[in-house]
The first five atom37 places (N, CA, C, CB, O) and aatype in JSON, in Angstrom:
{
  "aatype": [20, 20, 20, 20, 20, 20, 20, 20, 20, 20, 20, 20, 20, 20, 20, 20, 20, 20, 20, 20, 20, 20, 20, 20, 20, 20, 20, 20, 20, 20, 20, 20, 20, 20, 20, 20, 20, 20, 20, 20, 20, 20, 20, 20, 20, 20, 20, 20, 20, 20, 20, 20, 20, 20, 20, 20, 20, 20, 20, 20, 20, 20, 20, 20, 20, 20, 20, 20, 20, 20, 20, 20],
  "atom_mask": [
    [1, 1, 1, 1, 1],
    [1, 1, 1, 1, 1],
    [1, 1, 1, 1, 1],
    [1, 1, 1, 1, 1],
    [1, 1, 1, 1, 1],
    [1, 1, 1, 1, 1],
    [1, 1, 1, 1, 1],
    [1, 1, 1, 1, 1],
    [1, 1, 1, 1, 1],
    [1, 1, 1, 1, 1],
    [1, 1, 1, 1, 1],
    [1, 1, 1, 1, 1],
    [1, 1, 1, 1, 1],
    [1, 1, 1, 1, 1],
    [1, 1, 1, 1, 1],
    [1, 1, 1, 1, 1],
    [1, 1, 1, 1, 1],
    [1, 1, 1, 1, 1],
    [1, 1, 1, 1, 1],
    [1, 1, 1, 1, 1],
    [1, 1, 1, 1, 1],
    [1, 1, 1, 1, 1],
    [1, 1, 1, 1, 1],
    [1, 1, 1, 1, 1],
    [1, 1, 1, 1, 1],
    [1, 1, 1, 1, 1],
    [1, 1, 1, 1, 1],
    [1, 1, 1, 1, 1],
    [1, 1, 1, 1, 1],
    [1, 1, 1, 1, 1],
    [1, 1, 1, 1, 1],
    [1, 1, 1, 1, 1],
    [1, 1, 1, 1, 1],
    [1, 1, 1, 1, 1],
    [1, 1, 1, 1, 1],
    [1, 1, 1, 1, 1],
    [1, 1, 1, 1, 1],
    [1, 1, 1, 1, 1],
    [1, 1, 1, 1, 1],
    [1, 1, 1, 1, 1],
    [1, 1, 1, 1, 1],
    [1, 1, 1, 1, 1],
    [1, 1, 1, 1, 1],
    [1, 1, 1, 1, 1],
    [1, 1, 1, 1, 1],
    [1, 1, 1, 1, 1],
    [1, 1, 1, 1, 1],
    [1, 1, 1, 1, 1],
    [1, 1, 1, 1, 1],
    [1, 1, 1, 1, 1],
    [1, 1, 1, 1, 1],
    [1, 1, 1, 1, 1],
    [1, 1, 1, 1, 1],
    [1, 1, 1, 1, 1],
    [1, 1, 1, 1, 1],
    [1, 1, 1, 1, 1],
    [1, 1, 1, 1, 1],
    [1, 1, 1, 1, 1],
    [1, 1, 1, 1, 1],
    [1, 1, 1, 1, 1],
    [1, 1, 1, 1, 1],
    [1, 1, 1, 1, 1],
    [1, 1, 1, 1, 1],
    [1, 1, 1, 1, 1],
    [1, 1, 1, 1, 1],
    [1, 1, 1, 1, 1],
    [1, 1, 1, 1, 1],
    [1, 1, 1, 1, 1],
    [1, 1, 1, 1, 1],
    [1, 1, 1, 1, 1],
    [1, 1, 1, 1, 1],
    [1, 1, 1, 1, 1]
  ],
  "atom_positions": [
    [[-106.31, 81.43, 79.84], [-105.76, 80.79, 78.42], [-105.0, 81.9, 78.08], [-106.89, 80.35, 77.16], [-105.0, 83.08, 78.42]],
    [[-104.1, 80.97, 77.06], [-102.4, 81.32, 76.6], [-103.42, 82.73, 75.12], [-100.95, 79.02, 75.54], [-104.54, 82.68, 74.6]],
    [[-102.23, 83.74, 74.98], [-102.35, 84.4, 74.23], [-102.66, 83.54, 72.71], [-101.28, 85.2, 74.45], [-103.45, 83.84, 71.81]],
    [[-102.1, 82.85, 72.76], [-102.55, 82.2, 71.17], [-103.68, 81.42, 71.22], [-101.45, 81.19, 70.46], [-104.16, 81.12, 70.13]],
    [[-104.22, 81.03, 72.19], [-104.82, 80.79, 71.59], [-106.68, 81.84, 71.83], [-104.49, 79.36, 71.75], [-107.79, 81.69, 71.3]],
    [[-106.15, 82.78, 72.84], [-106.87, 84.15, 72.04], [-107.5, 85.33, 71.63], [-107.15, 84.17, 71.81], [-108.35, 86.19, 71.86]],
    [[-106.19, 84.69, 70.51], [-106.14, 85.2, 69.1], [-106.75, 84.63, 67.71], [-104.9, 85.25, 68.89], [-106.81, 85.21, 66.63]],
    [[-107.24, 83.21, 68.1], [-107.56, 82.18, 67.66], [-109.57, 82.87, 68.4], [-106.4, 80.57, 68.34], [-110.61, 83.08, 67.77]],
    [[-109.33, 82.95, 69.44], [-111.07, 83.32, 69.96], [-111.11, 84.69, 68.92], [-111.4, 83.86, 72.22], [-112.25, 84.7, 68.44]],
    [[-110.48, 85.65, 68.46], [-111.15, 86.83, 68.57], [-111.15, 87.0, 67.17], [-110.56, 87.95, 69.46], [-111.95, 87.71, 66.57]],
    [[-109.77, 86.02, 66.37], [-110.72, 85.44, 64.51], [-111.88, 85.34, 64.32], [-110.59, 84.0, 63.88], [-112.7, 86.09, 63.79]],
    [[-111.99, 83.96, 64.98], [-113.24, 83.36, 65.18], [-114.69, 85.23, 65.1], [-112.97, 82.24, 67.21], [-115.68, 85.46, 64.41]],
    [[-114.1, 85.9, 66.0], [-115.41, 86.79, 66.33], [-115.43, 87.61, 64.94], [-115.26, 87.92, 67.88], [-116.41, 87.64, 64.2]],
    [[-114.48, 88.14, 64.75], [-114.53, 89.11, 63.39], [-115.86, 87.89, 62.67], [-112.46, 89.3, 62.2], [-117.08, 88.03, 62.58]],
    [[-114.88, 86.66, 62.24], [-115.5, 86.36, 61.45], [-116.92, 86.27, 61.33], [-115.06, 85.64, 61.26], [-117.47, 86.1, 60.24]],
    [[-117.67, 86.39, 62.68], [-118.87, 86.25, 63.14], [-119.49, 87.64, 62.81], [-118.87, 85.82, 64.59], [-120.49, 87.78, 62.1]],
    [[-118.85, 88.6, 63.36], [-119.16, 90.4, 63.38], [-119.1, 90.6, 61.5], [-117.38, 91.66, 64.5], [-119.48, 91.67, 61.02]],
    [[-118.36, 88.96, 60.13], [-118.24, 90.06, 59.34], [-117.34, 91.0, 59.0], [-118.86, 90.58, 59.59], [-117.2, 92.0, 58.29]],
    [[-116.89, 90.44, 59.61], [-115.19, 91.37, 59.28], [-114.46, 90.58, 59.06], [-114.34, 92.25, 60.41], [-113.57, 90.42, 59.89]],
    [[-114.47, 89.65, 57.8], [-113.11, 88.38, 57.38], [-111.71, 88.83, 56.83], [-113.61, 87.32, 56.05], [-110.78, 88.05, 56.66]],
    [[-111.65, 90.58, 56.5], [-110.19, 90.68, 56.14], [-109.7, 90.96, 57.7], [-109.77, 92.02, 54.88], [-108.47, 90.99, 57.75]],
    [[-110.23, 91.13, 58.77], [-109.31, 91.32, 60.05], [-109.02, 90.13, 60.83], [-109.9, 92.28, 61.02], [-108.01, 90.04, 61.54]],
    [[-110.15, 88.93, 60.7], [-110.17, 87.34, 60.49], [-109.36, 86.67, 59.8], [-111.18, 86.91, 59.99], [-109.33, 85.44, 59.92]],
    [[-108.64, 87.24, 59.03], [-107.58, 86.46, 58.54], [-106.28, 87.08, 58.87], [-107.72, 86.26, 57.11], [-105.27, 86.38, 58.78]],
    [[-106.16, 88.56, 59.3], [-105.01, 89.42, 59.64], [-104.4, 87.99, 61.17], [-105.74, 91.61, 60.28], [-103.53, 87.16, 61.46]],
    [[-105.75, 88.66, 61.69], [-105.76, 87.81, 63.66], [-105.61, 86.69, 63.6], [-107.17, 87.76, 64.73], [-105.46, 86.21, 64.72]],
    [[-105.56, 85.62, 62.43], [-105.55, 84.1, 62.49], [-104.79, 84.46, 61.5], [-106.82, 83.02, 62.38], [-105.71, 84.88, 60.8]],
    [[-103.7, 84.67, 60.76], [-102.57, 84.98, 60.36], [-101.28, 84.93, 61.85], [-102.89, 86.47, 59.6], [-100.19, 84.36, 61.81]],
    [[-101.73, 85.52, 62.73], [-100.59, 86.54, 63.48], [-101.27, 85.03, 64.39], [-100.76, 88.83, 64.0], [-100.35, 84.93, 65.19]],
    [[-102.06, 84.09, 64.7], [-102.43, 82.89, 65.86], [-101.61, 81.84, 65.31], [-104.17, 82.33, 66.01], [-101.26, 80.84, 65.94]],
    [[-101.25, 82.2, 63.79], [-100.36, 80.88, 63.33], [-98.9, 81.47, 62.56], [-101.38, 79.81, 62.05], [-98.21, 81.01, 61.65]],
    [[-98.84, 82.12, 63.01], [-97.12, 82.45, 63.91], [-96.56, 82.27, 65.2], [-96.78, 83.73, 64.0], [-95.41, 81.89, 65.42]],
    [[-97.58, 82.63, 66.18], [-96.87, 82.02, 67.04], [-97.13, 80.5, 67.2], [-97.03, 82.7, 68.17], [-96.37, 79.82, 67.89]],
    [[-98.34, 79.88, 66.5], [-98.5, 78.28, 67.16], [-98.81, 77.67, 66.03], [-99.73, 77.92, 68.38], [-99.98, 77.35, 65.86]],
    [[-97.27, 77.2, 64.45], [-97.61, 77.2, 63.4], [-98.24, 75.89, 63.57], [-96.66, 77.48, 62.46], [-99.25, 75.55, 62.94]],
    [[-97.3, 74.78, 64.9], [-98.08, 73.58, 64.93], [-99.61, 72.64, 65.12], [-97.58, 73.35, 65.5], [-100.24, 71.61, 64.92]],
    [[-99.55, 73.9, 65.63], [-101.29, 74.17, 66.26], [-102.81, 73.4, 64.91], [-101.52, 76.67, 66.33], [-103.27, 74.29, 64.19]],
    [[-103.4, 71.99, 64.66], [-104.33, 72.36, 63.86], [-105.6, 73.49, 64.17], [-104.76, 71.21, 63.57], [-106.28, 73.98, 63.27]],
    [[-105.79, 73.8, 65.6], [-106.4, 75.02, 65.12], [-106.11, 75.74, 64.69], [-106.8, 75.57, 65.55], [-106.46, 75.5, 63.53]],
    [[-105.54, 76.83, 64.68], [-105.1, 77.42, 64.24], [-105.17, 76.66, 62.09], [-103.88, 77.58, 65.32], [-105.51, 77.44, 61.2]],
    [[-104.99, 75.95, 61.94], [-105.24, 75.6, 60.36], [-106.49, 76.02, 60.56], [-105.06, 73.99, 59.66], [-106.87, 77.19, 60.46]],
    [[-107.2, 74.99, 60.88], [-108.6, 75.84, 60.57], [-109.29, 76.89, 60.61], [-109.23, 75.6, 60.87], [-110.28, 77.17, 59.93]],
    [[-108.81, 77.45, 61.39], [-109.7, 78.78, 61.82], [-108.94, 79.35, 61.02], [-109.87, 79.46, 63.39], [-109.23, 80.5, 61.36]],
    [[-107.76, 79.57, 59.77], [-107.72, 80.33, 58.98], [-107.97, 79.58, 57.86], [-106.73, 81.02, 59.04], [-108.32, 80.27, 56.91]],
    [[-107.9, 78.45, 57.67], [-108.97, 77.72, 56.58], [-111.27, 77.97, 56.22], [-108.64, 75.92, 57.28], [-111.96, 77.95, 55.21]],
    [[-111.55, 78.15, 57.62], [-111.99, 79.14, 58.25], [-112.93, 79.9, 57.1], [-110.79, 79.95, 58.89], [-113.92, 79.69, 56.41]],
    [[-111.75, 81.08, 57.43], [-111.41, 82.38, 57.03], [-111.45, 82.31, 55.9], [-110.33, 82.92, 57.4], [-111.99, 83.32, 55.45]],
    [[-111.06, 81.41, 54.89], [-110.51, 81.74, 53.35], [-111.77, 81.23, 52.65], [-108.92, 80.85, 52.78], [-112.21, 81.21, 51.5]],
    [[-112.13, 80.84, 53.78], [-113.73, 80.62, 52.9], [-114.65, 81.23, 53.48], [-114.39, 79.15, 52.77], [-115.66, 80.57, 53.24]],
    [[-114.97, 82.23, 54.2], [-115.63, 83.77, 54.34], [-114.47, 84.07, 52.94], [-115.35, 84.93, 56.33], [-115.02, 83.55, 51.97]],
    [[-113.7, 84.43, 52.68], [-113.07, 84.87, 51.86], [-113.73, 84.75, 50.21], [-111.87, 84.27, 52.15], [-114.22, 85.67, 49.56]],
    [[-113.6, 83.6, 49.87], [-114.1, 82.59, 48.62], [-113.01, 82.24, 48.59], [-114.73, 83.0, 47.19], [-112.49, 83.01, 47.79]],
    [[-112.32, 81.6, 48.92], [-110.31, 81.32, 48.91], [-110.84, 80.44, 48.76], [-108.9, 81.45, 50.12], [-110.77, 80.46, 49.99]],
    [[-111.7, 79.03, 48.33], [-111.81, 77.67, 48.33], [-110.19, 76.98, 48.1], [-112.94, 77.28, 47.13], [-110.0, 76.28, 49.1]],
    [[-108.92, 76.88, 47.18], [-108.22, 76.45, 47.26], [-107.03, 77.2, 48.78], [-108.03, 76.37, 45.88], [-107.86, 76.96, 49.65]],
    [[-106.67, 77.4, 49.02], [-106.16, 78.07, 50.37], [-106.4, 77.68, 51.51], [-106.48, 79.2, 50.53], [-105.68, 77.38, 52.46]],
    [[-108.42, 77.73, 51.26], [-108.71, 76.88, 52.15], [-108.73, 75.72, 52.37], [-109.35, 77.0, 52.35], [-108.89, 75.33, 53.52]],
    [[-108.59, 74.93, 51.42], [-108.42, 73.37, 51.4], [-106.96, 72.99, 51.6], [-108.93, 72.72, 49.99], [-106.56, 72.03, 52.24]],
    [[-106.35, 73.72, 51.08], [-104.73, 73.83, 52.15], [-104.65, 74.44, 53.39], [-103.54, 74.7, 51.52], [-104.26, 73.65, 54.26]],
    [[-104.9, 75.65, 53.83], [-104.94, 74.9, 55.11], [-105.55, 73.51, 55.69], [-105.42, 75.67, 55.77], [-104.99, 72.49, 56.07]],
    [[-106.74, 73.83, 55.61], [-107.12, 72.17, 56.38], [-106.63, 70.71, 55.98], [-108.64, 71.89, 56.23], [-106.87, 69.58, 56.41]],
    [[-105.92, 71.17, 55.07], [-104.88, 70.08, 54.88], [-103.27, 70.14, 55.73], [-104.63, 70.11, 53.25], [-102.62, 69.09, 55.78]],
    [[-102.79, 71.21, 56.28], [-101.36, 71.2, 56.85], [-102.57, 70.59, 58.92], [-100.09, 73.66, 56.56], [-102.05, 69.92, 59.81]],
    [[-103.93, 71.12, 58.97], [-104.56, 71.34, 60.03], [-104.11, 69.31, 60.13], [-106.42, 72.24, 59.9], [-103.62, 68.81, 61.15]],
    [[-104.49, 68.38, 58.69], [-104.91, 67.12, 59.34], [-103.29, 66.58, 59.22], [-106.32, 66.11, 58.45], [-103.09, 65.37, 59.37]],
    [[-102.41, 67.27, 59.0], [-101.22, 66.71, 59.07], [-100.91, 66.69, 60.61], [-100.22, 67.47, 58.2], [-100.72, 65.76, 61.4]],
    [[-100.92, 68.0, 60.72], [-100.35, 68.35, 62.14], [-101.66, 67.64, 63.12], [-100.1, 70.35, 62.39], [-100.96, 67.37, 64.1]],
    [[-102.52, 67.34, 63.37], [-103.34, 66.79, 63.44], [-102.69, 65.28, 64.45], [-103.89, 66.8, 62.01], [-102.24, 64.22, 64.01]],
    [[-102.93, 65.8, 66.14], [-101.88, 64.62, 67.17], [-102.41, 63.37, 66.17], [-102.44, 64.32, 69.42], [-102.95, 63.36, 65.07]],
    [[-101.86, 62.02, 67.39], [-101.83, 61.0, 66.22], [-101.67, 60.3, 64.32], [-102.53, 60.86, 66.51], [-101.83, 59.29, 63.64]],
    [[-101.37, 61.37, 64.29], [-101.43, 61.81, 62.68], [-100.48, 60.77, 61.95], [-100.84, 63.53, 62.37], [-99.5, 60.82, 62.7]],
    [[-100.23, 60.09, 61.2], [-99.06, 59.2, 60.95], [-97.73, 60.19, 59.62], [-99.95, 57.44, 60.17], [-96.69, 59.64, 59.27]]
  ]
}
């Protein structure tokens, strides 16, 4: 697997372990490496929800939809 994909998996693992601050740092790192990837924006949105930041989560989800394949 590509290092970027592994970072997303690591962020998800931190979320499952109840470490949202660490998950955010790792998700942001993945996003720097793959800013065009919708899944990176979804991952960060999920972390923002865990942190209680719904507006930031919504922005991340909107960006994921904008970058989704086939989106006009």
